[in-house]
Amino acid sequence: MQFPESWLRAFCNPALNTQELAELLTMSGLEVEELRPVAPPFHGIVVAEIVEAAQHPDADRLRVCKVNAGGPELLQIVCGAPNARAGIRVPLATIGAELPPGEDGKPFKIGKGKLRGVESFGMLCSARELKLSEDHGGLLELAADAPLGEDIRKHLNLDDTLFTLKLTPNLAHALSVYGIAREVSALTGAPLIAPEIQPAAVANDAKLPVRIEAPDLCGRFSGRVIRNVDTTAKTPQWMVDRLARCGQRSVSPLVDISNYVMFELGRPSHIFDLEKIHGELIVRWGKKGEQLKLLNGNTIEVDEQVGVIADREQVESLAGIMGGDATAVSDDTKHIYVEAAFWWPKAVMGRSRRYNFSTDAGHRFERGVDPAGTVDHIERITQLILSICGGPETTCGPMDDQTTQLPERKPVALRVERAAKVIGMPVTQADCEGVFQRLGLAFTSAPGVITVTPPSFRFDLQIEEDLIEEVIRVLGYPKLPSTPPLAPVVGKVRTESRRATHALRHAMAGLGYFETINFSFVEARWEQELAGNANPIQLLNPIAAPLAVMRTSLMGSLVQVLRNNLSRKAPRVRVFEIGRVFLRDASVQESDTTIAGIAQPMRLAGLAWGPADQQQWAQKDRAVDFFDVKGDLEALFAPRALSFEAVAHPALHPGRSARVLLDGVEIGVIGELHPKWRQGYELPSAPVLFELSLDAVLARTLPQGQGVPRLQAVQRDLALIVNEQVTYASLMRAIESSGEALVRSARLFDVFKPAQPTAELQAGERSLAVRLELLDDENTLTDERIEQAVAKVVTQLGERLGARLRG
């Protein structure tokens, strides 16, 4: 937010100098990011009038001017500006004057000169030579009534300062000069001078029909017809100057008036060419496929998520953001329709970014604009239109004000005792009441409690802490005592049942993996190929064209990291990432930390490629495989036991991939990259990847004390003939399901399959050797009990897997 200090002081003029005013604003939460003068230092430049302009006798591009600078005699000035002509008033640098410093940093002094044989007693100046703008098309033409001889700094009010505020999104009420003046008045007690707004006389009955079809888009819509305006009138110089000092160039009188009131009062508005509107205006959400050519020349396509103002034939304006070219005012415009509305912030928020541009109007409406001021602001616009573009035939129609639904300002209670505790210094109820009176907030008081009803322009006052902030910023942060903390600072102790993310990073590094950090937005190709996601969450404004969707898997990012390392000739790559993924989930509700319909769980993913170990003399090099990474996961989770089951995954090899289960619950996948994607991503060999739920990885079981067995365990080996389709996991589950209490553990220690079928081992069968450990904590095992337990296990294996003992 940029504005000139003089405009602010026109509304509120406290007894503070510029630096003190800037410090006050900053310490009240309205950070002053920059202070700079309107014009650089120069002197000796006055208002002068060209009385006569004759052609130079020896130069086609020079003119010899007779200039009246308010002195007793005319001055002769040789000038090369194309617009040097008799009758205009321009800045004159007299002899001895100093122009602003040039590129060398030294001021340019004016002396008596001679150009092509003709003497010149000064210099007529352009805006660029005075460093007021980059316009170098000719002399800076001043108002016809500019006093001759007056210092140009005084005439153009150049001893002014530009304030640039860095406002946080909650300070929508300070996005105008009057809004900032209201804050200064509350902070200093200086009187606030409100602009005088007189209702315009209604002289015609013209009224444009307006229909609001979307109350969730527009809560209030006000408008008025004004007939017979002069759009060729010139914008007053004082308005042009104020707009320029707010960073807005002059366009045309009607546009300038609309922009002026936006900077003055904070209300964006729009002026339509009435004769270009077909029948009526309809406020509604857009429809898929509708197109609109905007005032900036861009043609966009709207949809059901974008608010529009349309007539009976087409869309005419992007609601709360920018008007359309079809109904824009021009020099041929005679009749206009002035509109001011309240657009719901959530209905405007983010819409302009979808089309890669931003506007001052959208910036204000998405933060909240006072819904109570639409009529007054149209009256202010009308007042300026009548004074600048009006004439004897200019007439105003009646005000059309429609209200559907306005924001509810719920009362907020402030506990004085809590305010003092949060602020950190004694605060009385009288102090709080005084602050609210200065801010113009309506309130009721009870002993120890003040209930404030926020005004319509304060969208930021919603909870008690908001009121506490208002109290201390108005009382003044410098009043806070410098009190050191008395209590010891104690770190929050993490529960032992969950390890820290940093500890997990150390554990992964201990297994030989390096951490990598990647963008959460990825290529759509990765999502479709490696995650099987044909409908990823699209980014409205990606930082690069390929990175256009949000990821649902970390695998694509790790494969890209591998490719980057291989392009740099890395011989061995082991990387991991702890990151967030973004999944569509209709059950997720909107909150401060969540977005409706989007789940954002954290994942741990890893990738291994190249030799299984670093090169050494004691063993031969071999490529890392599924079982190496499986062992890393088992080490990471120890002493908790993982189980693995074959699974199909779009990114992984169909015969070398598995889902990872912890206590019977699936927590992720592991496997070798699919040969199709190895070839598609131009990898020399396939890496092994895994992706796990971070919550499952961080959880851990606490150790439980267990006494040393008093009796000796017994081991029995079983040689079982089973179908070769029987997996290790199904074998272990069958042994567990026997329910035999004496069996403490089972371990597969041998697998045998003959080269040719035998009488004992038929085709499609193999032999599995299992060692059972049996133990009774209370009694010594007898051969009879041991044989009964083993027989029970064998029977269960036979029933579930069709296993039989090998002879």
mmCIF file of N, CA, C and O in Angstrom, residues 521-556:
data_model
loop_
_atom_site.group_PDB
_atom_site.id
_atom_site.type_symbol
_atom_site.label_atom_id
_atom_site.label_comp_id
_atom_site.label_asym_id
_atom_site.label_seq_id
_atom_site.Cartn_x
_atom_site.Cartn_y
_atom_site.Cartn_z
ATOM 1 N N PHE A 521 5.084 -30.695 -5.845
ATOM 2 C CA PHE A 521 4.413 -30.714 -7.140
ATOM 3 C C PHE A 521 5.337 -31.401 -8.144
ATOM 4 O O PHE A 521 6.546 -31.158 -8.168
ATOM 5 N N VAL A 522 4.764 -32.263 -8.955
ATOM 6 C CA VAL A 522 5.543 -33.150 -9.813
ATOM 7 C C VAL A 522 4.956 -33.169 -11.220
ATOM 8 O O VAL A 522 3.941 -32.522 -11.499
ATOM 9 N N GLU A 523 5.580 -33.929 -12.078
ATOM 10 C CA GLU A 523 5.075 -34.084 -13.440
ATOM 11 C C GLU A 523 3.859 -35.008 -13.455
ATOM 12 O O GLU A 523 3.823 -36.017 -12.729
ATOM 13 N N ALA A 524 2.884 -34.681 -14.271
ATOM 14 C CA ALA A 524 1.677 -35.507 -14.381
ATOM 15 C C ALA A 524 2.027 -36.916 -14.859
ATOM 16 O O ALA A 524 1.361 -37.895 -14.482
ATOM 17 N N ARG A 525 3.103 -37.037 -15.643
ATOM 18 C CA ARG A 525 3.516 -38.354 -16.136
ATOM 19 C C ARG A 525 3.892 -39.274 -14.987
ATOM 20 O O ARG A 525 3.556 -40.459 -14.989
ATOM 21 N N TRP A 526 4.603 -38.745 -13.989
ATOM 22 C CA TRP A 526 4.997 -39.577 -12.844
ATOM 23 C C TRP A 526 3.771 -40.120 -12.125
ATOM 24 O O TRP A 526 3.738 -41.282 -11.723
ATOM 25 N N GLU A 527 2.774 -39.249 -11.931
ATOM 26 C CA GLU A 527 1.571 -39.670 -11.219
ATOM 27 C C GLU A 527 0.838 -40.768 -11.983
ATOM 28 O O GLU A 527 0.364 -41.737 -11.396
ATOM 29 N N GLN A 528 0.727 -40.603 -13.283
ATOM 30 C CA GLN A 528 -0.032 -41.580 -14.073
ATOM 31 C C GLN A 528 0.708 -42.910 -14.169
ATOM 32 O O GLN A 528 0.100 -43.980 -14.046
ATOM 33 N N GLU A 529 2.033 -42.871 -14.347
ATOM 34 C CA GLU A 529 2.779 -44.095 -14.573
ATOM 35 C C GLU A 529 3.191 -44.787 -13.281
ATOM 36 O O GLU A 529 3.062 -46.012 -13.152
ATOM 37 N N LEU A 530 3.685 -44.032 -12.303
ATOM 38 C CA LEU A 530 4.245 -44.637 -11.096
ATOM 39 C C LEU A 530 3.245 -44.736 -9.957
ATOM 40 O O LEU A 530 3.461 -45.507 -9.022
ATOM 41 N N ALA A 531 2.178 -43.942 -9.982
ATOM 42 C CA ALA A 531 1.173 -44.002 -8.924
ATOM 43 C C ALA A 531 -0.176 -44.493 -9.439
ATOM 44 O O ALA A 531 -1.094 -44.710 -8.650
ATOM 45 N N GLY A 532 -0.323 -44.655 -10.754
ATOM 46 C CA GLY A 532 -1.598 -45.097 -11.308
ATOM 47 C C GLY A 532 -2.713 -44.110 -11.068
ATOM 48 O O GLY A 532 -3.879 -44.488 -10.960
ATOM 49 N N ASN A 533 -2.367 -42.826 -11.012
ATOM 50 C CA ASN A 533 -3.338 -41.777 -10.696
ATOM 51 C C ASN A 533 -3.647 -40.987 -11.960
ATOM 52 O O ASN A 533 -2.855 -40.147 -12.397
ATOM 53 N N ALA A 534 -4.800 -41.247 -12.558
ATOM 54 C CA ALA A 534 -5.172 -40.567 -13.798
ATOM 55 C C ALA A 534 -5.805 -39.202 -13.557
ATOM 56 O O ALA A 534 -5.990 -38.425 -14.489
ATOM 57 N N ASN A 535 -6.148 -38.899 -12.300
ATOM 58 C CA ASN A 535 -6.818 -37.626 -11.994
ATOM 59 C C ASN A 535 -6.128 -36.951 -10.807
ATOM 60 O O ASN A 535 -6.695 -36.833 -9.732
ATOM 61 N N PRO A 536 -4.883 -36.499 -10.981
ATOM 62 C CA PRO A 536 -4.180 -35.851 -9.867
ATOM 63 C C PRO A 536 -4.732 -34.462 -9.586
ATOM 64 O O PRO A 536 -5.479 -33.893 -10.383
ATOM 65 N N ILE A 537 -4.358 -33.919 -8.455
ATOM 66 C CA ILE A 537 -4.778 -32.572 -8.064
ATOM 67 C C ILE A 537 -3.948 -31.569 -8.865
ATOM 68 O O ILE A 537 -2.727 -31.536 -8.776
ATOM 69 N N GLN A 538 -4.625 -30.743 -9.662
ATOM 70 C CA GLN A 538 -3.950 -29.817 -10.556
ATOM 71 C C GLN A 538 -3.573 -28.528 -9.817
ATOM 72 O O GLN A 538 -4.313 -28.046 -8.960
ATOM 73 N N LEU A 539 -2.416 -27.972 -10.166
ATOM 74 C CA LEU A 539 -2.007 -26.667 -9.660
ATOM 75 C C LEU A 539 -2.580 -25.579 -10.562
ATOM 76 O O LEU A 539 -2.555 -25.693 -11.788
ATOM 77 N N LEU A 540 -3.104 -24.512 -9.951
ATOM 78 C CA LEU A 540 -3.664 -23.417 -10.730
ATOM 79 C C LEU A 540 -2.569 -22.569 -11.352
ATOM 80 O O LEU A 540 -2.734 -22.029 -12.445
ATOM 81 N N ASN A 541 -1.447 -22.435 -10.650
ATOM 82 C CA ASN A 541 -0.380 -21.556 -11.130
ATOM 83 C C ASN A 541 0.970 -22.214 -10.871
ATOM 84 O O ASN A 541 1.696 -21.837 -9.969
ATOM 85 N N PRO A 542 1.336 -23.248 -11.658
ATOM 86 C CA PRO A 542 2.593 -23.971 -11.407
ATOM 87 C C PRO A 542 3.811 -23.091 -11.646
ATOM 88 O O PRO A 542 3.790 -22.183 -12.479
ATOM 89 N N ILE A 543 4.902 -23.374 -10.912
ATOM 90 C CA ILE A 543 6.133 -22.590 -11.081
ATOM 91 C C ILE A 543 6.824 -22.936 -12.385
ATOM 92 O O ILE A 543 7.644 -22.162 -12.879
ATOM 93 N N ALA A 544 6.517 -24.116 -12.926
ATOM 94 C CA ALA A 544 7.043 -24.530 -14.229
ATOM 95 C C ALA A 544 6.002 -25.436 -14.870
ATOM 96 O O ALA A 544 5.283 -26.159 -14.170
ATOM 97 N N ALA A 545 5.931 -25.399 -16.195
ATOM 98 C CA ALA A 545 4.882 -26.138 -16.893
ATOM 99 C C ALA A 545 4.877 -27.629 -16.562
ATOM 100 O O ALA A 545 3.808 -28.210 -16.362
ATOM 101 N N PRO A 546 6.039 -28.318 -16.468
ATOM 102 C CA PRO A 546 5.981 -29.753 -16.163
ATOM 103 C C PRO A 546 5.506 -30.056 -14.741
ATOM 104 O O PRO A 546 4.861 -31.082 -14.505
ATOM 105 N N LEU A 547 5.818 -29.181 -13.778
ATOM 106 C CA LEU A 547 5.477 -29.440 -12.378
ATOM 107 C C LEU A 547 4.062 -28.932 -12.109
ATOM 108 O O LEU A 547 3.851 -27.946 -11.400
ATOM 109 N N ALA A 548 3.082 -29.639 -12.630
ATOM 110 C CA ALA A 548 1.723 -29.101 -12.684
ATOM 111 C C ALA A 548 0.737 -29.795 -11.773
ATOM 112 O O ALA A 548 -0.410 -29.377 -11.691
ATOM 113 N N VAL A 549 1.131 -30.874 -11.066
ATOM 114 C CA VAL A 549 0.184 -31.604 -10.220
ATOM 115 C C VAL A 549 0.823 -31.882 -8.866
ATOM 116 O O VAL A 549 2.046 -31.863 -8.715
ATOM 117 N N MET A 550 -0.031 -32.157 -7.872
ATOM 118 C CA MET A 550 0.440 -32.527 -6.538
ATOM 119 C C MET A 550 0.657 -34.041 -6.483
ATOM 120 O O MET A 550 -0.139 -34.804 -7.009
ATOM 121 N N ARG A 551 1.700 -34.462 -5.809
ATOM 122 C CA ARG A 551 2.064 -35.871 -5.823
ATOM 123 C C ARG A 551 1.239 -36.674 -4.824
ATOM 124 O O ARG A 551 0.881 -36.187 -3.751
ATOM 125 N N THR A 552 0.956 -37.911 -5.188
ATOM 126 C CA THR A 552 0.320 -38.871 -4.284
ATOM 127 C C THR A 552 1.287 -39.962 -3.880
ATOM 128 O O THR A 552 0.927 -40.850 -3.119
ATOM 129 N N SER A 553 2.504 -39.909 -4.411
ATOM 130 C CA SER A 553 3.544 -40.876 -4.086
ATOM 131 C C SER A 553 4.886 -40.178 -4.158
ATOM 132 O O SER A 553 5.074 -39.250 -4.957
ATOM 133 N N LEU A 554 5.838 -40.633 -3.322
ATOM 134 C CA LEU A 554 7.185 -40.070 -3.342
ATOM 135 C C LEU A 554 8.092 -40.762 -4.350
ATOM 136 O O LEU A 554 9.221 -40.331 -4.573
ATOM 137 N N MET A 555 7.619 -41.862 -4.949
ATOM 138 C CA MET A 555 8.499 -42.660 -5.804
ATOM 139 C C MET A 555 8.979 -41.889 -7.029
ATOM 140 O O MET A 555 10.141 -41.998 -7.427
ATOM 141 N N GLY A 556 8.098 -41.116 -7.657
ATOM 142 C CA GLY A 556 8.496 -40.364 -8.840
ATOM 143 C C GLY A 556 9.628 -39.400 -8.541
ATOM 144 O O GLY A 556 10.562 -39.250 -9.335
#
